Structures are given as structure tokens and as C-alpha cells.
Amino acid sequence: MAASAQERSAATPSAAKAAAPARASRKAKREQGRWVREVKGILALALSGFGFVALYAYDPTLHLMDQTSPVGPVGVWLGWVFFWAFGYAGYLFPLLLAGYGASAFIHSRMVTGWPAFAGLGLLLVSVTGILTRLSDTLAVQRIHKGGVLGWAVSEAFRVSVGNVGTWIILLAIIPVAVLFITRASLRAMSHALFERLGMLSPGDRKPAVPKPAAARLDPAVAADEPEEMPKLVVKEPPKPKGSLVEKGLAWQETFDFGKEGARAFQLPPVGLLQAPPSSELKRTREELETNAQTLRKKLEDFGVGGHIVQASPGPVITSYEFEPAAGVKISQVVNLGDDLALALKSASVRIVGPIPGRGTVAIEVPNSEAATVYLREIFVSAEFAESKGKLPLALGKDVTGTPVVSDLTSMPHLLVAGATGSGKSVGLNSMICSILYKASPADVRFLLID
């Protein structure tokens, strides 16, 4: 029973020995993935440089057969294709390759998925169209500036919505493309930019959130630069029912049944029960945020993007709700349970999901120390005080720290099983106390058979 005993998990020496080869294998795979990523980065940077030189050396005023290039005939043909197709917007492709190559060495993650590709396509359409509109009236010059794509887009919009409408549409596409690529709020980005430039008043600036010490994180995680993340929501434990606490403490601790028997019976006050010490209860917000950052960074190392949106600390485990980014499969998160446990230095990590109605996955991490659930915590909770059942039973807390109260009248039978010393007798005592704190002898009669 959660209300009477602590749950602890420990790995046996044999299990630890069996897990060692598996962890070594996973570490080797991670190291292999890193050097493969760096090889791809070097190739991307080389292709980026090649493409930039090819475009820069191409002269649109000369015939194709009269072109010369420092990167040879391949560079000439490459410059011709990109310049005539996209115009000066063709420089976007070497820039994107350079960004992809640099990301392999600066530990940043490129945004992937169909929204990113859709945003890049929209950006290319907008830039080529704008370059075409900015060019001269000659058709050849217009194609030089924005390429065939820009000329086609510009003419299609001009015929359908006119010159002014074309400018409005082409300019509106740019912020839409940025939203698709970055998946970040324009308001948040502008706020951060103005704050950097010192253009915000002191009242509009948000207080800086202290960053967790990098020494507490996994070395692979600590090497990454922290990025601005949405504020972690920590689910607070339910507040005690104030009227019950005051009423219980105000009553006398020694009560008299009186001559009238059950009618004179007074429910016992919660002041008779031991209150949980302050040091027993809660994990600090800093610890929860540190674990959340570690989880997010470790998931990013394996190409799984997303955010930790909520942490729900319980007596035995803490549940972190992870919201995957667009295009991320749930199976990608579930398969990383052992790697997350290794990063958090935990015996195990359980991944449950998806959570109905929230679009998140629960990552359950065992606490370093299991907390004792005190019976008084359950009795002063709203779940117990507002229970409509005739025979409510305080059964403890669930994994998120929410009190669990059930009605005995809905159970035809109740079987409590467990090994010696697991807390069966104390659990039964908690059930009896639950009834004593909600019903009088006029409502309930006990028959105990041992």
C-alpha cells in the first residue's frame, strides 16, 4: 500500500553486470553516429563551397559555351542550371548546405520534417518572385534576377491579383516561411531581439531564469549550448482542505462517547495524526528543471526533437510530459528508455504514451529517494474530504502525487496480498482509519475475524 510503505527499486549485481555490455554497445553506437555526422558535415561544407564558387564565377551575360570557371565544366553547368532556374536566389542552396555542415560541429540540431521543407520551398518562391519584381522590364533581365521560377511566380500573381497584390502576397510569404522553418513564435523572437538591442522598457523585460549548473549534467549534454525553452510547468501537490484541518485541530484530542452512544460520537480530528515533515515532501524546482533539460538534450542527441512541458513529482517516481516535435514518431521515444536511464544515472526509465487528450508522452523517472506517504496527507486532501462514497478508503498516492481514494461499497470483495513485511496489516489499519474519520457508529458497524 502506498499509504503505508516506501517503494524502492534496486538493481542486483548480476543485473548490473548484464547491463554493462549493453551500455557499452550503446555508447559505441553513439560514438559511431557522431563521426558519421561529422563526415556528412564535412561533405556538406565542401559541396557548399563548390556551389558558391560555381554561382559566383558564372556570368549570365556570356553564352554557356564561352563560360570559364575555377571549378571546371561541372561548375559551369551547375552555375547555369541554378542561375537560370532560381536567379540570385540560387545562393540559398550553398548557404543551407553550409548551415547543415556547421551543425555537425557546433552541437545544434537542424529542424527536420515536412514543415521545414515546406518553409524552405515557400521562402524560395518568395525570394525569386521578389527578385523578379525588382528587376528591369526586359524579360532577359527579369529571368537573370529571379530565374525562371521567379518569372513564372511573378507573372502568375501579376495576372491574377495585379502588381500591388503580388507584392503583398510575396512579402507575406516570408514570415510564414520563417514560422514553418523555425517553428517559433514571431512575437517571442521579436521580444528577444528587442531585449538584446535594449529597446524594451525595464517593466517589459522578463526576469532571467538561472541556468542549472553544467557540472550536474551528463558531459555530452553539458557541452551543448542552452537554448531558450518554454517554462517548465511543475504540477504542485494538492492543497489540504483548510476547513478540515482547522476543524480537526480545534477539536479535543480526547473525546467522550457519552451516555447516548453513537449519537454523541464525534469524528476524530486529523490533529491526532502525524504531519509529514517539510524535508520529506517535495523535490526542488531546480532539480526538476535540470532533469528536464537532461532529458531534452539526450533526446536531441538521437534526433528526437520536442519539449518537456510538465513535471509531476510523485512519492516514488517523477513523471515528465514530453511533447514531440512535428514528424517525430512515438516509437522513436519509446526505444530510448535505456539511453535516458543511463543519462539520468537511474536504474530504469519507463515511457508511457501517448497521453489521451494532451498529445504528450510520459517519461517516468524513479526518484533518488522514495518519499513516505502519510495518512494525514490523504485525509486533508480534497479528494478524501469531498468524497461522496459512504465508505471511502485512503489508498495512497498515484505516480503523479495525487491522492487515491476509493469507495468500499463499490467493491464486492477486497483481497490484500503481499509478502511478509510488505505492509498488509498497516494498510488494513489505514483502511479502518479512513472509515473512522468519515463515519460514526450509527453509520458503520465492524465485524473483524482474525
XYZ file of C-alpha atoms in Angstrom:
450
model
C 0.000 0.000 0.000
C 1.352 3.442 -0.940
C -0.023 4.956 2.276
C 1.986 2.689 4.498
C 5.266 1.690 2.890
C 8.026 3.016 0.672
C 8.645 1.547 -2.769
C 12.268 1.201 -3.677
C 13.921 -0.256 -6.751
C 17.467 -1.602 -6.786
C 19.410 -3.452 -9.417
C 21.065 -6.681 -8.345
C 24.794 -7.169 -9.016
C 24.035 -9.774 -11.695
C 21.644 -7.398 -13.442
C 24.250 -4.641 -13.342
C 26.844 -6.955 -14.905
C 24.377 -7.966 -17.606
C 23.553 -4.332 -18.365
C 27.211 -3.291 -18.699
C 27.796 -4.825 -22.196
C 24.530 -3.328 -23.442
C 25.501 0.130 -22.225
C 28.949 -0.207 -23.790
C 27.309 -1.188 -27.082
C 25.009 1.817 -26.962
C 27.956 4.113 -26.224
C 29.855 2.672 -29.200
C 26.839 3.292 -31.442
C 26.624 6.883 -30.244
C 30.318 7.440 -30.945
C 29.891 5.910 -34.399
C 26.916 8.165 -35.050
C 28.946 11.223 -34.103
C 31.800 10.613 -36.527
C 29.353 9.708 -39.300
C 27.571 13.006 -38.649
C 30.873 14.879 -38.813
C 31.772 13.189 -42.120
C 28.423 14.309 -43.523
C 29.116 17.802 -42.216
C 32.498 17.974 -43.968
C 30.955 16.795 -47.253
C 28.153 19.349 -46.928
C 30.649 22.176 -46.324
C 32.706 21.068 -49.334
C 29.636 20.969 -51.593
C 28.581 24.349 -50.250
C 31.929 25.894 -51.149
C 31.868 24.272 -54.588
C 28.366 25.561 -55.303
C 29.142 29.071 -54.076
C 32.219 29.333 -56.324
C 30.251 27.938 -59.283
C 27.488 30.534 -58.884
C 29.904 33.393 -58.224
C 32.019 32.584 -61.309
C 29.026 32.245 -63.643
C 28.476 35.261 -65.912
C 24.868 35.457 -67.177
C 25.889 37.857 -69.964
C 28.050 35.217 -71.679
C 26.971 32.213 -73.690
C 27.210 28.858 -71.954
C 29.981 27.649 -74.278
C 32.042 30.791 -73.537
C 31.922 30.342 -69.762
C 35.006 29.506 -67.700
C 35.020 28.573 -64.046
C 37.633 27.817 -61.349
C 35.664 24.641 -60.599
C 35.716 23.361 -64.175
C 32.961 22.303 -66.579
C 30.911 20.780 -63.777
C 30.877 24.144 -62.032
C 29.869 25.877 -65.268
C 26.889 23.574 -65.778
C 25.935 23.792 -62.104
C 26.047 27.596 -62.178
C 23.997 27.689 -65.381
C 21.277 25.379 -64.026
C 20.851 27.143 -60.692
C 21.217 30.670 -62.093
C 18.651 30.197 -64.838
C 16.263 28.288 -62.598
C 16.398 30.483 -59.480
C 18.479 33.545 -60.351
C 20.352 35.091 -57.449
C 18.157 33.055 -55.103
C 20.299 30.072 -56.099
C 22.777 31.228 -53.442
C 20.289 29.937 -50.862
C 21.295 26.347 -51.607
C 25.019 26.740 -50.732
C 24.013 28.686 -47.615
C 21.678 25.896 -46.487
C 24.372 23.285 -47.099
C 26.828 25.380 -45.079
C 24.351 25.589 -42.190
C 23.795 21.836 -42.269
C 27.532 21.153 -42.319
C 28.252 23.557 -39.468
C 25.538 21.961 -37.314
C 27.583 18.752 -37.181
C 30.328 20.530 -35.212
C 28.502 23.080 -33.048
C 26.061 20.557 -31.494
C 22.958 22.269 -32.853
C 20.100 20.338 -34.388
C 18.741 21.180 -37.824
C 14.958 21.383 -37.983
C 13.617 18.408 -39.933
C 10.251 17.162 -41.102
C 7.841 18.322 -43.779
C 7.189 21.768 -42.208
C 10.863 22.687 -42.621
C 10.936 21.625 -46.282
C 7.635 23.397 -46.923
C 9.043 26.558 -45.345
C 12.181 26.386 -47.488
C 10.036 25.951 -50.605
C 7.883 28.950 -49.700
C 10.976 31.035 -48.970
C 12.479 30.121 -52.360
C 9.245 31.042 -54.160
C 9.006 34.374 -52.339
C 12.654 35.393 -52.844
C 12.687 34.508 -56.554
C 9.421 36.380 -57.091
C 10.660 39.480 -55.250
C 13.945 39.492 -57.200
C 11.949 39.307 -60.415
C 9.729 42.230 -59.401
C 12.825 44.289 -58.526
C 14.464 43.707 -61.923
C 14.095 45.809 -65.047
C 11.335 45.436 -67.601
C 13.359 43.362 -70.053
C 12.387 39.706 -69.911
C 16.010 38.538 -70.056
C 16.996 40.724 -67.097
C 13.960 39.594 -65.116
C 14.942 35.959 -65.617
C 18.519 36.773 -64.590
C 17.392 38.231 -61.266
C 14.791 35.695 -60.157
C 15.268 32.847 -62.579
C 12.586 31.002 -64.485
C 10.817 30.126 -61.222
C 10.653 33.760 -60.116
C 9.415 34.909 -63.513
C 6.670 32.262 -63.563
C 5.539 33.036 -59.996
C 5.622 36.797 -60.542
C 3.680 36.654 -63.791
C 1.081 34.270 -62.346
C 0.413 36.586 -59.402
C 0.502 39.741 -61.559
C -2.110 38.422 -63.951
C -4.421 37.247 -61.154
C -4.064 39.878 -58.379
C -2.195 42.773 -60.018
C 1.096 44.429 -59.112
C 0.118 45.565 -55.608
C -1.454 42.208 -54.771
C 1.683 40.434 -55.988
C 3.871 42.465 -53.616
C 1.537 41.838 -50.689
C 1.493 38.069 -51.275
C 5.248 37.744 -51.852
C 6.084 39.747 -48.719
C 3.521 37.859 -46.609
C 5.038 34.520 -47.621
C 8.367 35.364 -45.924
C 7.159 35.379 -42.259
C 5.024 32.314 -42.981
C 8.104 30.504 -44.305
C 10.107 31.547 -41.233
C 7.405 30.109 -38.955
C 7.451 26.812 -40.863
C 11.248 26.571 -40.698
C 11.869 27.641 -37.091
C 8.526 26.593 -35.541
C 8.980 29.512 -33.149
C 6.700 32.426 -32.349
C 7.461 35.678 -34.169
C 6.410 37.553 -31.040
C 8.929 35.635 -28.916
C 11.709 36.160 -31.475
C 10.989 39.902 -31.778
C 10.832 40.220 -27.987
C 14.241 38.529 -27.663
C 15.685 40.745 -30.424
C 14.413 43.975 -28.868
C 15.681 42.855 -25.471
C 19.136 42.245 -26.943
C 19.108 45.702 -28.529
C 17.975 47.321 -25.268
C 14.747 48.630 -26.810
C 12.455 47.229 -24.117
C 11.461 49.109 -21.002
C 12.504 47.540 -17.663
C 8.885 46.617 -16.921
C 8.556 44.635 -20.163
C 11.668 42.552 -19.615
C 11.267 39.087 -18.237
C 13.409 38.116 -15.254
C 16.319 35.919 -16.176
C 15.889 32.283 -15.256
C 19.015 30.874 -13.584
C 20.574 28.099 -15.595
C 21.331 24.795 -13.894
C 24.969 24.034 -13.271
C 26.524 22.217 -16.197
C 28.564 20.039 -13.847
C 25.419 18.216 -12.760
C 24.540 17.194 -16.278
C 25.804 14.396 -18.426
C 29.079 15.503 -20.107
C 27.590 15.026 -23.567
C 24.643 17.187 -22.569
C 26.664 19.875 -20.786
C 28.672 20.534 -23.929
C 25.595 21.800 -25.759
C 24.704 25.479 -25.594
C 21.439 26.032 -23.690
C 18.617 27.440 -25.788
C 15.520 29.369 -24.834
C 12.847 26.868 -23.834
C 9.246 27.227 -22.722
C 8.875 27.407 -18.945
C 8.512 24.015 -17.300
C 5.171 23.542 -15.575
C 5.610 21.740 -12.244
C 2.446 20.071 -11.005
C 2.069 21.097 -7.390
C 0.698 18.632 -4.815
C -2.971 19.192 -3.965
C -3.512 21.700 -1.182
C -5.134 20.444 2.025
C -8.753 21.203 2.681
C -8.457 24.167 5.057
C -11.793 23.679 6.814
C -10.969 20.094 7.682
C -7.570 20.987 9.116
C -8.914 23.808 11.253
C -11.865 21.778 12.438
C -9.710 18.806 13.315
C -7.091 20.777 15.227
C -9.753 22.719 17.121
C -11.434 19.627 18.490
C -10.291 17.958 21.676
C -7.940 15.020 21.313
C -9.762 13.014 23.998
C -13.447 12.580 23.251
C -16.247 11.005 25.293
C -18.756 8.644 23.708
C -21.374 9.786 26.225
C -24.443 8.028 27.502
C -26.337 8.371 24.261
C -23.859 6.145 22.476
C -23.489 6.667 18.755
C -25.421 9.937 18.707
C -22.832 11.626 20.926
C -19.917 10.293 18.884
C -17.574 12.884 17.429
C -15.327 12.194 14.442
C -11.653 12.186 15.450
C -9.595 15.247 14.442
C -6.771 14.992 11.930
C -4.576 16.616 14.559
C -4.191 13.151 16.081
C -2.205 12.030 13.034
C 1.441 12.801 12.387
C 2.058 15.568 9.870
C 4.727 14.943 7.223
C 7.972 16.828 7.907
C 8.851 19.605 5.488
C 12.045 17.831 4.429
C 10.072 14.736 3.424
C 7.865 16.292 0.820
C 8.968 17.979 -2.294
C 11.767 17.938 -4.788
C 13.130 21.364 -5.671
C 12.172 23.076 -8.916
C 15.870 23.350 -9.818
C 16.262 19.568 -9.669
C 13.179 19.035 -11.825
C 14.337 21.596 -14.409
C 17.812 20.063 -14.505
C 16.385 16.596 -15.192
C 14.036 18.054 -17.809
C 16.954 19.727 -19.608
C 18.951 16.494 -19.469
C 16.067 14.516 -20.965
C 15.536 17.029 -23.757
C 19.234 17.249 -24.650
C 19.644 13.474 -24.651
C 16.607 13.076 -26.920
C 18.036 15.713 -29.265
C 21.308 13.770 -29.451
C 19.317 10.964 -31.073
C 17.430 13.275 -33.419
C 14.206 13.374 -31.389
C 13.051 16.983 -31.074
C 10.466 18.316 -28.643
C 9.949 19.962 -25.263
C 9.364 18.881 -21.663
C 6.127 20.725 -20.891
C 5.267 19.453 -17.402
C 6.819 17.657 -14.437
C 4.621 15.818 -11.923
C 6.651 14.708 -8.871
C 5.249 11.700 -7.025
C 6.321 9.796 -3.913
C 8.284 7.141 -5.821
C 8.699 8.460 -9.376
C 8.518 11.779 -11.208
C 6.585 11.920 -14.475
C 7.905 14.270 -17.178
C 5.499 15.024 -20.032
C 7.386 15.235 -23.346
C 5.738 16.913 -26.341
C 7.396 15.550 -29.518
C 8.092 17.873 -32.418
C 6.214 17.514 -35.684
C 7.236 14.414 -37.608
C 8.607 12.533 -34.575
C 7.229 9.012 -34.112
C 6.270 7.749 -30.664
C 8.349 4.615 -31.269
C 11.482 6.783 -31.511
C 10.904 7.996 -27.955
C 9.912 4.596 -26.537
C 13.053 2.912 -27.888
C 15.327 5.327 -25.980
C 14.331 4.204 -22.472
C 17.695 2.615 -21.636
C 19.659 5.575 -23.014
C 17.626 8.027 -20.940
C 18.162 5.894 -17.834
C 21.910 5.982 -18.485
C 21.876 9.777 -18.901
C 19.941 10.284 -15.650
C 22.023 7.651 -13.800
C 18.815 5.828 -12.946
C 18.129 2.102 -12.672
C 15.323 2.317 -15.236
C 13.075 4.753 -17.071
C 9.505 3.906 -18.060
C 7.931 5.617 -21.083
C 4.134 5.685 -21.281
C 2.205 7.232 -24.103
C 0.609 8.858 -25.782
C -1.401 10.540 -23.009
C -5.008 10.924 -24.234
C -6.112 14.497 -24.796
C -2.669 16.060 -24.255
C -0.513 14.990 -27.209
C 2.396 14.158 -24.915
C 4.411 11.137 -23.788
C 5.050 10.453 -20.095
C 8.655 9.672 -19.117
C 8.613 8.201 -15.603
C 11.923 8.523 -13.742
C 12.448 6.922 -10.290
C 13.245 9.401 -7.528
C 16.617 9.156 -5.836
C 14.769 8.505 -2.557
C 11.203 7.259 -2.179
C 9.041 9.501 -0.002
C 6.766 8.213 2.760
C 3.073 8.886 2.177
C 1.459 9.989 5.439
C -2.166 9.157 6.153
C -2.838 12.706 7.259
C -1.931 13.968 3.780
C -4.737 11.897 2.298
C -7.307 12.809 4.959
C -6.854 16.570 4.490
C -6.943 16.338 0.683
C -9.924 17.496 -1.346
C -10.272 14.011 -2.846
C -10.988 12.499 0.582
C -12.913 15.414 2.103
C -15.236 15.760 -0.887
C -15.695 12.038 -1.473
C -19.372 11.138 -1.947
C -18.858 7.483 -1.059
C -20.265 6.071 2.165
C -17.105 4.090 2.946
C -14.134 5.966 1.435
C -10.740 4.286 1.670
C -7.474 6.237 1.558
C -5.226 4.042 -0.587
C -2.211 6.344 -1.000
C -0.962 8.390 -3.950
C -0.586 7.668 -7.640
C 2.588 8.202 -9.678
C 1.894 11.942 -10.043
C 1.377 12.521 -6.304
C -2.425 12.787 -6.476
C -4.258 11.182 -3.501
C -6.123 7.986 -4.393
C -9.471 7.485 -2.649
C -11.864 4.636 -3.450
C -15.315 3.660 -2.158
C -15.514 0.292 -0.398
C -19.231 -0.039 -1.206
C -18.351 -0.430 -4.903
C -16.155 -3.479 -4.132
C -17.960 -6.808 -3.635
C -14.708 -8.229 -2.264
C -11.302 -6.803 -1.405
C -8.218 -9.019 -1.304
C -4.967 -7.623 0.103
C -1.951 -9.798 -0.691
C 1.777 -9.412 -0.240
C 4.917 -10.892 1.228
C 5.816 -10.725 4.902
C 6.685 -7.181 5.917
C 5.207 -5.586 2.793
C 2.643 -3.599 4.792
C -0.606 -5.592 4.671
C -1.503 -5.014 8.329
C -0.595 -1.336 8.219
C -2.586 -0.978 5.007
C -5.628 -2.594 6.631
C -5.201 -0.257 9.595
C -5.200 2.701 7.178
C -8.466 1.483 5.647
C -10.100 1.197 9.068
C -8.901 4.692 10.000
C -10.351 6.009 6.741
C -13.800 4.776 7.727
C -13.439 6.050 11.313
C -12.653 9.537 10.022
C -15.779 9.678 7.827
C -18.493 7.632 9.583
C -19.950 7.292 13.078
C -21.050 4.063 14.866
C -24.599 4.911 13.723
C -23.431 4.537 10.107
C -20.976 1.625 10.243
C -20.523 -1.486 12.381
C -17.322 -3.533 12.237
C -17.021 -7.302 12.399
C -13.354 -8.370 12.425
C -12.429 -12.057 12.165
C -8.789 -12.988 12.614
